Amino acid sequence: MTTLDHNLDTQTNVPAGEGFTAALRRDHDRLFEAFWAHPFLAGLRDGSLSREATLFYVGQDHQYLSAYLRCYGLGMAASPDRAWMEHFVDSSLFLLNDETHPHHVMCRAFGVDYEQVQHARLAPSSQAYIDHMMVSGHDSLGVLSFALLPCPWTYIWAGERYLQQVDPATAENNPFHEWWTFYGSPDSQQLLSDLLERCDQLAAQAGPAERARMARAFELSCYHEIRFWQMAFTQESWDDVPNEVLGSD
Amino acid sequence: MTTLDHNLDTQTNVPAGEGFTAALRRDHDRLFEAFWAHPFLAGLRDGSLSREATLFYVGQDHQYLSAYLRCYGLGMAASPDRAWMEHFVDSSLFLLNDETHPHHVMCRAFGVDYEQVQHARLAPSSQAYIDHMMVSGHDSLGVLSFALLPCPWTYIWAGERYLQQVDPATAENNPFHEWWTFYGSPDSQQLLSDLLERCDQLAAQAGPAERARMARAFELSCYHEIRFWQMAFTQESWDDVPNEVLGSD
Amino acid sequence: MTTLDHNLDTQTNVPAGEGFTAALRRDHDRLFEAFWAHPFLAGLRDGSLSREATLFYVGQDHQYLSAYLRCYGLGMAASPDRAWMEHFVDSSLFLLNDETHPHHVMCRAFGVDYEQVQHARLAPSSQAYIDHMMVSGHDSLGVLSFALLPCPWTYIWAGERYLQQVDPATAENNPFHEWWTFYGSPDSQQLLSDLLERCDQLAAQAGPAERARMARAFELSCYHEIRFWQMAFTQESWDDVPNEVLGSD
Amino acid sequence: MTTLDHNLDTQTNVPAGEGFTAALRRDHDRLFEAFWAHPFLAGLRDGSLSREATLFYVGQDHQYLSAYLRCYGLGMAASPDRAWMEHFVDSSLFLLNDETHPHHVMCRAFGVDYEQVQHARLAPSSQAYIDHMMVSGHDSLGVLSFALLPCPWTYIWAGERYLQQVDPATAENNPFHEWWTFYGSPDSQQLLSDLLERCDQLAAQAGPAERARMARAFELSCYHEIRFWQMAFTQESWDDVPNEVLGSD
């Protein structure tokens, strides 16, 4: 095991003039880098990701996005005004109508129908991530928003980074190239920028206790993003029990 | 005071072959009739409703519909599948985009801008209705759905009844006529018919304890609908305190 | 109707050095006075309260306290640490074991058994109050705490005031005297003092948006306290429909 | 990896005359056996469990029990009557006052103070379990109760089994012996028996959709119990990232 050296109890101190999201991004840069470095994402970069890992990801991510919709619902329920409600309705429409596109790209790469790869059940790490988001959604609009933020932030940040550095020859042959252009698009950048502004507004209105819960929810979702790659990469199952442990009995 | 003779504890017994919503409708016919008979709705029928009552209603109903959107959010959060989530997203879009129409009809009748009649606060009866819906939304999808049902059911039922019996000469001169055609339209009938089917499905899946809470949530919302007319008709305020009572001190 | 002159939108401005609860108390003094002046409480002061009003109150208040216990549950669920959880467990025990005492005093005054006066259903104003508390309980620990605060504050404040000014001769003949000594006792004063400290701590940790919701929840509960007297005084029913209104149809 | 062969989608079919909990117990016997066989519990049986694993467990389980208290709070909030509320208040008192005893036994075995082993943060598997319980607690009293059930059931079942088969000589030298007598006591058997009856009552009142969610919540908590042993046995950290995976990048 590699231990990423980190003190979980570090307080997020926001210097004067810096937004709360910028401070969190700085504090958790190592988690963004671990997200980027994970072999699942590396496999999407060079086109080498296995059929099994890719399709397992699609099946789990479809369920994950259903939970994301449920969290948008909790967001609507906690909305202080119609502008916030419209934000969640618009986000729901985007997720229902557009965010299936990257899934279809992945299915096409292996000549499989989207309907064929659906999963009835969530793997342990997907379930844990979803439950974390739902619990955050029963806390406050602020805590929910920071639990939801790492998903778009890591994907859109990684998409932009890929497009900036990809070799045109690699891109041409990468069956996942359209996956990257979806997340790295200017539209996605704009969506992320709007989200960050909303989150900074919520943090500015929150007291210290809620702000600490926001930071914690954000950090846990960053970890969950990395664990989601790992879940798909290993096609994780509830019935995995390490041999070395049971063997020692 | 007129006491509507009714035993609140009557169990809703659903005869074989009858849907749960049909049984509730039958059990609470007197509340639908009280809704229809209320002078607020009578004033909308003959065009005599006062400017004060009409505009107060619009201000309160706008806030009420915001709470309705929050309840759709709770519905999304409790949705068992994407079809239910899409139902709530579609319903939210309808409410955001179309259901302002009857409000605009009312404002136009008095030459007032919609923005001018907005209320920052809810009157006691509106707040009570909203709180009832929100509490139901924290119970279950089934209880929520039955708490939400009387609003569309009473309005659409009344709309159809009005259109069937209105004298064309009256209709022509009624400044609220478009209000009635909105709720009495075939589209509204179709919407109601879909809702009833969804509610009957939820009731069929529920156990006796949840079904009893569904019936109770429905009954209370029927009462709240009548009280909402009364609230607007009297321009109810938190600071209304009956003289005859305080005077006896 | 008497209109208590008040601007509901007044912001609660807390001067430096003043606690949030002290500022709320100052802002809503007129509601405390209306609580005190209500003929229901006047009847408890001079012993003249009718059998009907008293027993209706007991039946409704028993259900109200059950809802209060549910709110303690929501408080436990939102507790940041074990000290808060123990506070809610202790408060639940107090409510289950001790707070039936004033109810028994009232029943004894009319020679009735406690079990005989139980109500299966809540009257409209009791239900509205309970729903308000439950909705607050799904918001945050802070908002919940301020929604719960007016109940002990008004009762304990009134108890102390009564004991300070009551004529010993009146006290001796007042069948409700023990009701007053329960709420006016030094133990109750201590309990209130602890609650106020907890609430001030929560307000100090909250941001401006949550603090505004705390102030609003508190204000509404003050109104609900007065309306609860009115509900019991008139033995309010869902089926009360004003004659003057229905008659005008 | 050992794969425990199991079809997660198997429906729980309850034969006539069999309680719902008995059917679940039968369906998930392999999970109870995996719980029993785990080297953490084996180490508690023969007294060989390491200081590190034991104390890590205590630190995590204290936090876990705090979350359990929060879930009792959600149970109170969803209680249909005072008998259910009293059940949750009594259970909370038991947890606050008595259930620290097995933790103290473990600390004494290594001459450590209870206060020294407290953890500020939950490990991934503990957090996942807690979030699962909290999400269940926002569903219904029934789903919550089945999510909470495997914790007492596995511990008390294991306690009884240990006491029945332990060699008196082993027992005498086992520093964890009192841990076993706590869970294997007749009082604990009675507590479990009461819980099973409550759960069967809730299942009998539930419809098929809620019953399916109850069964799923129960199954997941059984898995979480095994994963909790694994978490403590390996002193799991959010920063564990498998070398074989990152190394392949």
Short mmCIF file of N, CA and C in Angstrom, two decimals, chain B residues 69-213:
data_model
loop_
_atom_site.label_atom_id
_atom_site.label_comp_id
_atom_site.label_asym_id
_atom_site.label_seq_id
_atom_site.Cartn_x
_atom_site.Cartn_y
_atom_site.Cartn_z
N LEU B 69 -42.75 23.11 -5.71
CA LEU B 69 -41.51 22.72 -6.38
C LEU B 69 -40.56 22.03 -5.41
N ARG B 70 -40.48 22.55 -4.19
CA ARG B 70 -39.62 21.90 -3.19
C ARG B 70 -40.11 20.47 -2.93
N CYS B 71 -41.42 20.30 -2.93
CA CYS B 71 -41.97 18.95 -2.73
C CYS B 71 -41.66 18.05 -3.91
N TYR B 72 -41.70 18.60 -5.13
CA TYR B 72 -41.27 17.80 -6.28
C TYR B 72 -39.82 17.34 -6.05
N GLY B 73 -39.01 18.21 -5.47
CA GLY B 73 -37.63 17.83 -5.17
C GLY B 73 -37.58 16.65 -4.21
N LEU B 74 -38.39 16.70 -3.16
CA LEU B 74 -38.44 15.56 -2.22
C LEU B 74 -38.92 14.31 -2.95
N GLY B 75 -39.84 14.51 -3.90
CA GLY B 75 -40.31 13.38 -4.70
C GLY B 75 -39.18 12.78 -5.54
N MET B 76 -38.39 13.64 -6.18
CA MET B 76 -37.23 13.14 -6.94
C MET B 76 -36.30 12.33 -6.04
N ALA B 77 -36.06 12.87 -4.84
CA ALA B 77 -35.14 12.22 -3.92
C ALA B 77 -35.64 10.85 -3.49
N ALA B 78 -36.95 10.66 -3.51
CA ALA B 78 -37.53 9.38 -3.08
C ALA B 78 -37.93 8.50 -4.26
N SER B 79 -37.56 8.92 -5.46
CA SER B 79 -37.99 8.17 -6.66
C SER B 79 -37.29 6.83 -6.77
N PRO B 80 -38.06 5.77 -7.06
CA PRO B 80 -37.44 4.45 -7.17
C PRO B 80 -36.71 4.24 -8.50
N ASP B 81 -37.05 5.04 -9.52
CA ASP B 81 -36.39 4.84 -10.82
C ASP B 81 -36.43 6.13 -11.63
N ARG B 82 -35.76 6.10 -12.81
CA ARG B 82 -35.66 7.32 -13.62
C ARG B 82 -37.00 7.78 -14.16
N ALA B 83 -37.93 6.85 -14.38
CA ALA B 83 -39.24 7.26 -14.90
C ALA B 83 -39.93 8.20 -13.90
N TRP B 84 -39.84 7.87 -12.61
CA TRP B 84 -40.40 8.74 -11.59
C TRP B 84 -39.65 10.07 -11.53
N MET B 85 -38.32 10.02 -11.65
CA MET B 85 -37.56 11.28 -11.62
C MET B 85 -37.95 12.17 -12.78
N GLU B 86 -38.10 11.57 -13.98
CA GLU B 86 -38.49 12.36 -15.15
C GLU B 86 -39.88 12.96 -14.94
N HIS B 87 -40.75 12.20 -14.30
CA HIS B 87 -42.08 12.76 -13.98
C HIS B 87 -41.95 14.04 -13.15
N PHE B 88 -41.09 14.01 -12.15
CA PHE B 88 -40.97 15.20 -11.30
C PHE B 88 -40.25 16.34 -12.01
N VAL B 89 -39.28 16.03 -12.86
CA VAL B 89 -38.62 17.08 -13.63
C VAL B 89 -39.62 17.71 -14.60
N ASP B 90 -40.40 16.87 -15.31
CA ASP B 90 -41.41 17.40 -16.23
C ASP B 90 -42.44 18.25 -15.48
N SER B 91 -42.89 17.76 -14.32
CA SER B 91 -43.86 18.50 -13.53
C SER B 91 -43.29 19.84 -13.08
N SER B 92 -42.00 19.85 -12.75
CA SER B 92 -41.35 21.11 -12.33
C SER B 92 -41.31 22.10 -13.48
N LEU B 93 -40.99 21.59 -14.67
CA LEU B 93 -40.95 22.48 -15.84
C LEU B 93 -42.33 23.06 -16.11
N PHE B 94 -43.36 22.21 -16.02
CA PHE B 94 -44.73 22.68 -16.24
C PHE B 94 -45.07 23.79 -15.25
N LEU B 95 -44.73 23.56 -14.00
CA LEU B 95 -45.06 24.52 -12.96
C LEU B 95 -44.29 25.83 -13.18
N LEU B 96 -43.02 25.72 -13.56
CA LEU B 96 -42.21 26.93 -13.75
C LEU B 96 -42.66 27.72 -14.99
N ASN B 97 -43.02 26.99 -16.05
CA ASN B 97 -43.26 27.66 -17.33
C ASN B 97 -44.73 27.93 -17.62
N ASP B 98 -45.63 27.06 -17.17
CA ASP B 98 -47.03 27.18 -17.59
C ASP B 98 -47.97 27.65 -16.48
N GLU B 99 -47.67 27.21 -15.24
CA GLU B 99 -48.67 27.47 -14.21
C GLU B 99 -48.68 28.92 -13.72
N THR B 100 -47.80 29.75 -14.26
CA THR B 100 -47.92 31.19 -13.99
C THR B 100 -49.06 31.79 -14.80
N HIS B 101 -49.51 31.07 -15.85
CA HIS B 101 -50.54 31.63 -16.73
C HIS B 101 -51.80 32.06 -15.97
N PRO B 102 -52.41 31.19 -15.16
CA PRO B 102 -53.62 31.63 -14.44
C PRO B 102 -53.35 32.82 -13.52
N HIS B 103 -52.16 32.93 -12.99
CA HIS B 103 -51.82 34.11 -12.17
C HIS B 103 -51.84 35.38 -13.03
N HIS B 104 -51.28 35.27 -14.23
CA HIS B 104 -51.25 36.43 -15.12
C HIS B 104 -52.67 36.86 -15.53
N VAL B 105 -53.54 35.84 -15.73
CA VAL B 105 -54.94 36.15 -16.05
C VAL B 105 -55.55 37.00 -14.93
N MET B 106 -55.30 36.60 -13.70
CA MET B 106 -55.85 37.33 -12.56
C MET B 106 -55.29 38.74 -12.44
N CYS B 107 -53.98 38.87 -12.69
CA CYS B 107 -53.38 40.21 -12.62
C CYS B 107 -53.95 41.11 -13.71
N ARG B 108 -54.07 40.55 -14.91
CA ARG B 108 -54.60 41.33 -16.04
C ARG B 108 -56.01 41.83 -15.76
N ALA B 109 -56.79 41.00 -15.05
CA ALA B 109 -58.18 41.38 -14.75
C ALA B 109 -58.24 42.70 -13.98
N PHE B 110 -57.15 43.00 -13.26
CA PHE B 110 -57.12 44.25 -12.48
C PHE B 110 -56.02 45.20 -12.95
N GLY B 111 -55.45 44.88 -14.12
CA GLY B 111 -54.43 45.77 -14.69
C GLY B 111 -53.20 45.94 -13.82
N VAL B 112 -52.79 44.87 -13.18
CA VAL B 112 -51.65 44.94 -12.26
C VAL B 112 -50.52 44.05 -12.79
N ASP B 113 -49.29 44.45 -12.57
CA ASP B 113 -48.15 43.61 -12.95
C ASP B 113 -47.97 42.47 -11.96
N TYR B 114 -47.58 41.32 -12.50
CA TYR B 114 -47.37 40.12 -11.67
C TYR B 114 -46.34 40.41 -10.56
N GLU B 115 -45.29 41.13 -10.91
CA GLU B 115 -44.21 41.38 -9.96
C GLU B 115 -44.70 42.21 -8.77
N GLN B 116 -45.71 43.05 -9.02
CA GLN B 116 -46.20 43.95 -7.96
C GLN B 116 -46.93 43.23 -6.83
N VAL B 117 -47.46 42.04 -7.12
CA VAL B 117 -48.34 41.40 -6.13
C VAL B 117 -47.62 40.29 -5.35
N GLN B 118 -46.31 40.21 -5.52
CA GLN B 118 -45.59 39.16 -4.80
C GLN B 118 -45.54 39.43 -3.29
N HIS B 119 -45.68 38.36 -2.52
CA HIS B 119 -45.62 38.46 -1.06
C HIS B 119 -44.31 37.86 -0.56
N ALA B 120 -43.72 38.52 0.44
CA ALA B 120 -42.49 37.97 1.02
C ALA B 120 -42.80 36.87 2.03
N ARG B 121 -43.96 36.94 2.62
CA ARG B 121 -44.31 36.02 3.69
C ARG B 121 -45.62 35.28 3.40
N LEU B 122 -45.73 34.11 3.96
CA LEU B 122 -46.95 33.34 3.82
C LEU B 122 -47.91 33.64 4.97
N ALA B 123 -49.19 33.69 4.66
CA ALA B 123 -50.23 33.82 5.68
C ALA B 123 -50.35 32.49 6.45
N PRO B 124 -50.95 32.51 7.63
CA PRO B 124 -50.99 31.29 8.46
C PRO B 124 -51.50 30.05 7.73
N SER B 125 -52.61 30.18 7.00
CA SER B 125 -53.18 28.99 6.36
C SER B 125 -52.33 28.49 5.20
N SER B 126 -51.67 29.39 4.49
CA SER B 126 -50.78 28.97 3.40
C SER B 126 -49.57 28.26 4.00
N GLN B 127 -49.02 28.84 5.05
CA GLN B 127 -47.85 28.25 5.71
C GLN B 127 -48.20 26.86 6.24
N ALA B 128 -49.39 26.73 6.83
CA ALA B 128 -49.80 25.44 7.39
C ALA B 128 -49.91 24.38 6.28
N TYR B 129 -50.45 24.78 5.13
CA TYR B 129 -50.61 23.86 4.01
C TYR B 129 -49.23 23.41 3.51
N ILE B 130 -48.35 24.37 3.32
CA ILE B 130 -46.99 24.08 2.84
C ILE B 130 -46.24 23.18 3.81
N ASP B 131 -46.35 23.48 5.08
CA ASP B 131 -45.64 22.67 6.08
C ASP B 131 -46.18 21.24 6.08
N HIS B 132 -47.51 21.12 5.89
CA HIS B 132 -48.10 19.78 5.79
C HIS B 132 -47.52 19.01 4.60
N MET B 133 -47.40 19.67 3.45
CA MET B 133 -46.85 19.00 2.27
C MET B 133 -45.39 18.61 2.50
N MET B 134 -44.61 19.51 3.09
CA MET B 134 -43.18 19.22 3.32
C MET B 134 -43.01 18.06 4.30
N VAL B 135 -43.79 18.04 5.38
CA VAL B 135 -43.71 16.94 6.33
C VAL B 135 -44.07 15.62 5.64
N SER B 136 -45.11 15.66 4.78
CA SER B 136 -45.48 14.46 4.03
C SER B 136 -44.33 14.02 3.12
N GLY B 137 -43.62 14.99 2.57
CA GLY B 137 -42.50 14.69 1.68
C GLY B 137 -41.34 14.05 2.40
N HIS B 138 -41.25 14.23 3.69
CA HIS B 138 -40.20 13.55 4.47
C HIS B 138 -40.68 12.18 4.96
N ASP B 139 -41.95 11.83 4.64
CA ASP B 139 -42.46 10.52 5.02
C ASP B 139 -42.12 9.51 3.92
N SER B 140 -42.86 9.50 2.86
CA SER B 140 -42.58 8.56 1.77
C SER B 140 -43.10 9.13 0.46
N LEU B 141 -42.68 8.56 -0.65
CA LEU B 141 -43.16 9.00 -1.96
C LEU B 141 -44.68 8.88 -2.02
N GLY B 142 -45.21 7.83 -1.41
CA GLY B 142 -46.65 7.61 -1.43
C GLY B 142 -47.39 8.68 -0.63
N VAL B 143 -46.94 8.94 0.58
CA VAL B 143 -47.62 9.94 1.41
C VAL B 143 -47.50 11.32 0.77
N LEU B 144 -46.32 11.63 0.25
CA LEU B 144 -46.14 12.90 -0.45
C LEU B 144 -47.13 13.03 -1.61
N SER B 145 -47.24 11.98 -2.41
CA SER B 145 -48.07 12.06 -3.61
C SER B 145 -49.54 12.32 -3.26
N PHE B 146 -49.99 11.72 -2.17
CA PHE B 146 -51.38 11.96 -1.76
C PHE B 146 -51.56 13.32 -1.10
N ALA B 147 -50.52 13.86 -0.48
CA ALA B 147 -50.60 15.23 0.05
C ALA B 147 -50.65 16.24 -1.09
N LEU B 148 -49.99 15.93 -2.21
CA LEU B 148 -49.94 16.86 -3.35
C LEU B 148 -51.18 16.76 -4.23
N LEU B 149 -51.89 15.65 -4.17
CA LEU B 149 -52.95 15.36 -5.13
C LEU B 149 -54.17 16.30 -5.08
N PRO B 150 -54.67 16.68 -3.89
CA PRO B 150 -55.89 17.50 -3.88
C PRO B 150 -55.76 18.82 -4.63
N CYS B 151 -54.57 19.41 -4.67
CA CYS B 151 -54.42 20.69 -5.38
C CYS B 151 -54.80 20.53 -6.86
N PRO B 152 -54.12 19.68 -7.64
CA PRO B 152 -54.56 19.56 -9.03
C PRO B 152 -55.97 18.97 -9.16
N TRP B 153 -56.33 18.05 -8.28
CA TRP B 153 -57.62 17.39 -8.46
C TRP B 153 -58.78 18.36 -8.29
N THR B 154 -58.77 19.15 -7.21
CA THR B 154 -59.88 20.09 -6.98
C THR B 154 -59.94 21.14 -8.09
N TYR B 155 -58.79 21.67 -8.49
CA TYR B 155 -58.78 22.73 -9.51
C TYR B 155 -59.27 22.19 -10.86
N ILE B 156 -58.76 21.04 -11.25
CA ILE B 156 -59.08 20.52 -12.59
C ILE B 156 -60.53 20.01 -12.63
N TRP B 157 -60.95 19.42 -11.52
CA TRP B 157 -62.36 18.98 -11.41
C TRP B 157 -63.29 20.19 -11.48
N ALA B 158 -62.92 21.24 -10.75
CA ALA B 158 -63.75 22.45 -10.76
C ALA B 158 -63.73 23.11 -12.14
N GLY B 159 -62.58 23.10 -12.78
CA GLY B 159 -62.47 23.70 -14.11
C GLY B 159 -63.39 23.02 -15.10
N GLU B 160 -63.40 21.69 -15.08
CA GLU B 160 -64.26 20.95 -16.01
C GLU B 160 -65.74 21.23 -15.71
N ARG B 161 -66.08 21.24 -14.42
CA ARG B 161 -67.46 21.47 -14.01
C ARG B 161 -67.95 22.86 -14.45
N TYR B 162 -67.08 23.86 -14.28
CA TYR B 162 -67.43 25.22 -14.70
C TYR B 162 -67.71 25.27 -16.20
N LEU B 163 -66.79 24.70 -16.97
CA LEU B 163 -66.93 24.78 -18.43
C LEU B 163 -68.18 24.06 -18.92
N GLN B 164 -68.55 22.99 -18.20
CA GLN B 164 -69.74 22.25 -18.61
C GLN B 164 -71.03 23.03 -18.34
N GLN B 165 -71.03 23.87 -17.33
CA GLN B 165 -72.28 24.48 -16.92
C GLN B 165 -72.34 25.99 -17.17
N VAL B 166 -71.23 26.58 -17.60
CA VAL B 166 -71.22 28.04 -17.72
C VAL B 166 -72.09 28.48 -18.91
N ASP B 167 -72.78 29.57 -18.67
CA ASP B 167 -73.58 30.19 -19.71
C ASP B 167 -72.61 30.97 -20.62
N PRO B 168 -72.67 30.77 -21.94
CA PRO B 168 -71.71 31.45 -22.83
C PRO B 168 -71.69 32.96 -22.63
N ALA B 169 -72.84 33.53 -22.30
CA ALA B 169 -72.89 35.00 -22.11
C ALA B 169 -72.08 35.40 -20.88
N THR B 170 -72.21 34.60 -19.79
CA THR B 170 -71.43 34.87 -18.59
C THR B 170 -69.94 34.73 -18.89
N ALA B 171 -69.61 33.65 -19.57
CA ALA B 171 -68.21 33.35 -19.86
C ALA B 171 -67.55 34.52 -20.57
N GLU B 172 -68.27 35.07 -21.51
CA GLU B 172 -67.71 36.14 -22.33
C GLU B 172 -67.30 37.35 -21.49
N ASN B 173 -68.13 37.64 -20.46
CA ASN B 173 -67.87 38.83 -19.66
C ASN B 173 -67.05 38.56 -18.40
N ASN B 174 -66.75 37.30 -18.16
CA ASN B 174 -66.00 36.95 -16.94
C ASN B 174 -64.51 37.21 -17.14
N PRO B 175 -63.96 38.17 -16.38
CA PRO B 175 -62.53 38.48 -16.56
C PRO B 175 -61.64 37.28 -16.17
N PHE B 176 -62.21 36.32 -15.47
CA PHE B 176 -61.42 35.15 -15.04
C PHE B 176 -61.64 33.94 -15.96
N HIS B 177 -62.30 34.18 -17.09
CA HIS B 177 -62.67 33.02 -17.92
C HIS B 177 -61.45 32.18 -18.32
N GLU B 178 -60.35 32.85 -18.66
CA GLU B 178 -59.15 32.10 -19.08
C GLU B 178 -58.56 31.27 -17.93
N TRP B 179 -58.77 31.76 -16.71
CA TRP B 179 -58.36 30.99 -15.54
C TRP B 179 -59.06 29.63 -15.57
N TRP B 180 -60.35 29.65 -15.87
CA TRP B 180 -61.13 28.41 -15.91
C TRP B 180 -60.74 27.52 -17.07
N THR B 181 -60.49 28.11 -18.22
CA THR B 181 -60.14 27.26 -19.38
C THR B 181 -58.78 26.61 -19.19
N PHE B 182 -57.89 27.27 -18.43
CA PHE B 182 -56.59 26.65 -18.15
C PHE B 182 -56.79 25.35 -17.37
N TYR B 183 -57.54 25.42 -16.27
CA TYR B 183 -57.70 24.23 -15.42
C TYR B 183 -58.68 23.22 -16.01
N GLY B 184 -59.63 23.71 -16.83
CA GLY B 184 -60.64 22.81 -17.39
C GLY B 184 -60.25 22.21 -18.73
N SER B 185 -59.06 22.52 -19.22
CA SER B 185 -58.65 22.06 -20.55
C SER B 185 -58.45 20.55 -20.62
N PRO B 186 -58.56 19.97 -21.81
CA PRO B 186 -58.28 18.54 -21.97
C PRO B 186 -56.86 18.18 -21.51
N ASP B 187 -55.88 19.06 -21.73
CA ASP B 187 -54.52 18.79 -21.25
C ASP B 187 -54.50 18.59 -19.73
N SER B 188 -55.24 19.46 -19.04
CA SER B 188 -55.29 19.34 -17.58
C SER B 188 -55.98 18.04 -17.17
N GLN B 189 -57.04 17.68 -17.90
CA GLN B 189 -57.72 16.41 -17.60
C GLN B 189 -56.75 15.23 -17.75
N GLN B 190 -55.93 15.29 -18.81
CA GLN B 190 -54.97 14.21 -19.06
C GLN B 190 -53.93 14.15 -17.93
N LEU B 191 -53.46 15.34 -17.54
CA LEU B 191 -52.48 15.42 -16.45
C LEU B 191 -53.06 14.80 -15.17
N LEU B 192 -54.30 15.15 -14.86
CA LEU B 192 -54.93 14.61 -13.66
C LEU B 192 -55.08 13.10 -13.75
N SER B 193 -55.49 12.64 -14.91
CA SER B 193 -55.69 11.21 -15.10
C SER B 193 -54.37 10.44 -14.89
N ASP B 194 -53.26 11.00 -15.37
CA ASP B 194 -51.94 10.37 -15.15
C ASP B 194 -51.59 10.34 -13.67
N LEU B 195 -51.88 11.47 -12.99
CA LEU B 195 -51.56 11.55 -11.56
C LEU B 195 -52.33 10.50 -10.75
N LEU B 196 -53.61 10.36 -11.09
CA LEU B 196 -54.44 9.40 -10.36
C LEU B 196 -53.90 7.98 -10.55
N GLU B 197 -53.46 7.69 -11.75
CA GLU B 197 -52.92 6.36 -12.02
C GLU B 197 -51.65 6.12 -11.19
N ARG B 198 -50.77 7.13 -11.17
CA ARG B 198 -49.55 7.02 -10.35
C ARG B 198 -49.90 6.79 -8.87
N CYS B 199 -50.86 7.56 -8.39
CA CYS B 199 -51.23 7.46 -6.97
C CYS B 199 -51.82 6.08 -6.67
N ASP B 200 -52.64 5.59 -7.58
CA ASP B 200 -53.22 4.26 -7.36
C ASP B 200 -52.13 3.18 -7.35
N GLN B 201 -51.13 3.34 -8.20
CA GLN B 201 -50.01 2.38 -8.18
C GLN B 201 -49.28 2.41 -6.84
N LEU B 202 -49.04 3.61 -6.35
CA LEU B 202 -48.33 3.73 -5.06
C LEU B 202 -49.16 3.11 -3.93
N ALA B 203 -50.47 3.34 -3.97
CA ALA B 203 -51.33 2.78 -2.93
C ALA B 203 -51.34 1.26 -3.00
N ALA B 204 -51.32 0.73 -4.22
CA ALA B 204 -51.36 -0.72 -4.38
C ALA B 204 -50.10 -1.37 -3.80
N GLN B 205 -48.98 -0.65 -3.85
CA GLN B 205 -47.72 -1.19 -3.34
C GLN B 205 -47.54 -0.98 -1.85
N ALA B 206 -48.37 -0.11 -1.25
CA ALA B 206 -48.16 0.27 0.15
C ALA B 206 -48.82 -0.71 1.11
N GLY B 207 -48.27 -0.83 2.30
CA GLY B 207 -48.89 -1.62 3.35
C GLY B 207 -49.97 -0.80 4.05
N PRO B 208 -50.71 -1.42 4.96
CA PRO B 208 -51.85 -0.73 5.61
C PRO B 208 -51.43 0.52 6.39
N ALA B 209 -50.28 0.50 7.06
CA ALA B 209 -49.87 1.65 7.86
C ALA B 209 -49.59 2.85 6.97
N GLU B 210 -48.86 2.62 5.86
CA GLU B 210 -48.57 3.73 4.95
C GLU B 210 -49.85 4.19 4.25
N ARG B 211 -50.71 3.23 3.92
CA ARG B 211 -51.96 3.61 3.24
C ARG B 211 -52.82 4.50 4.13
N ALA B 212 -52.82 4.24 5.42
CA ALA B 212 -53.57 5.09 6.35
C ALA B 212 -52.97 6.50 6.38
N ARG B 213 -51.62 6.59 6.30
CA ARG B 213 -51.00 7.93 6.29
C ARG B 213 -51.28 8.65 4.96
#
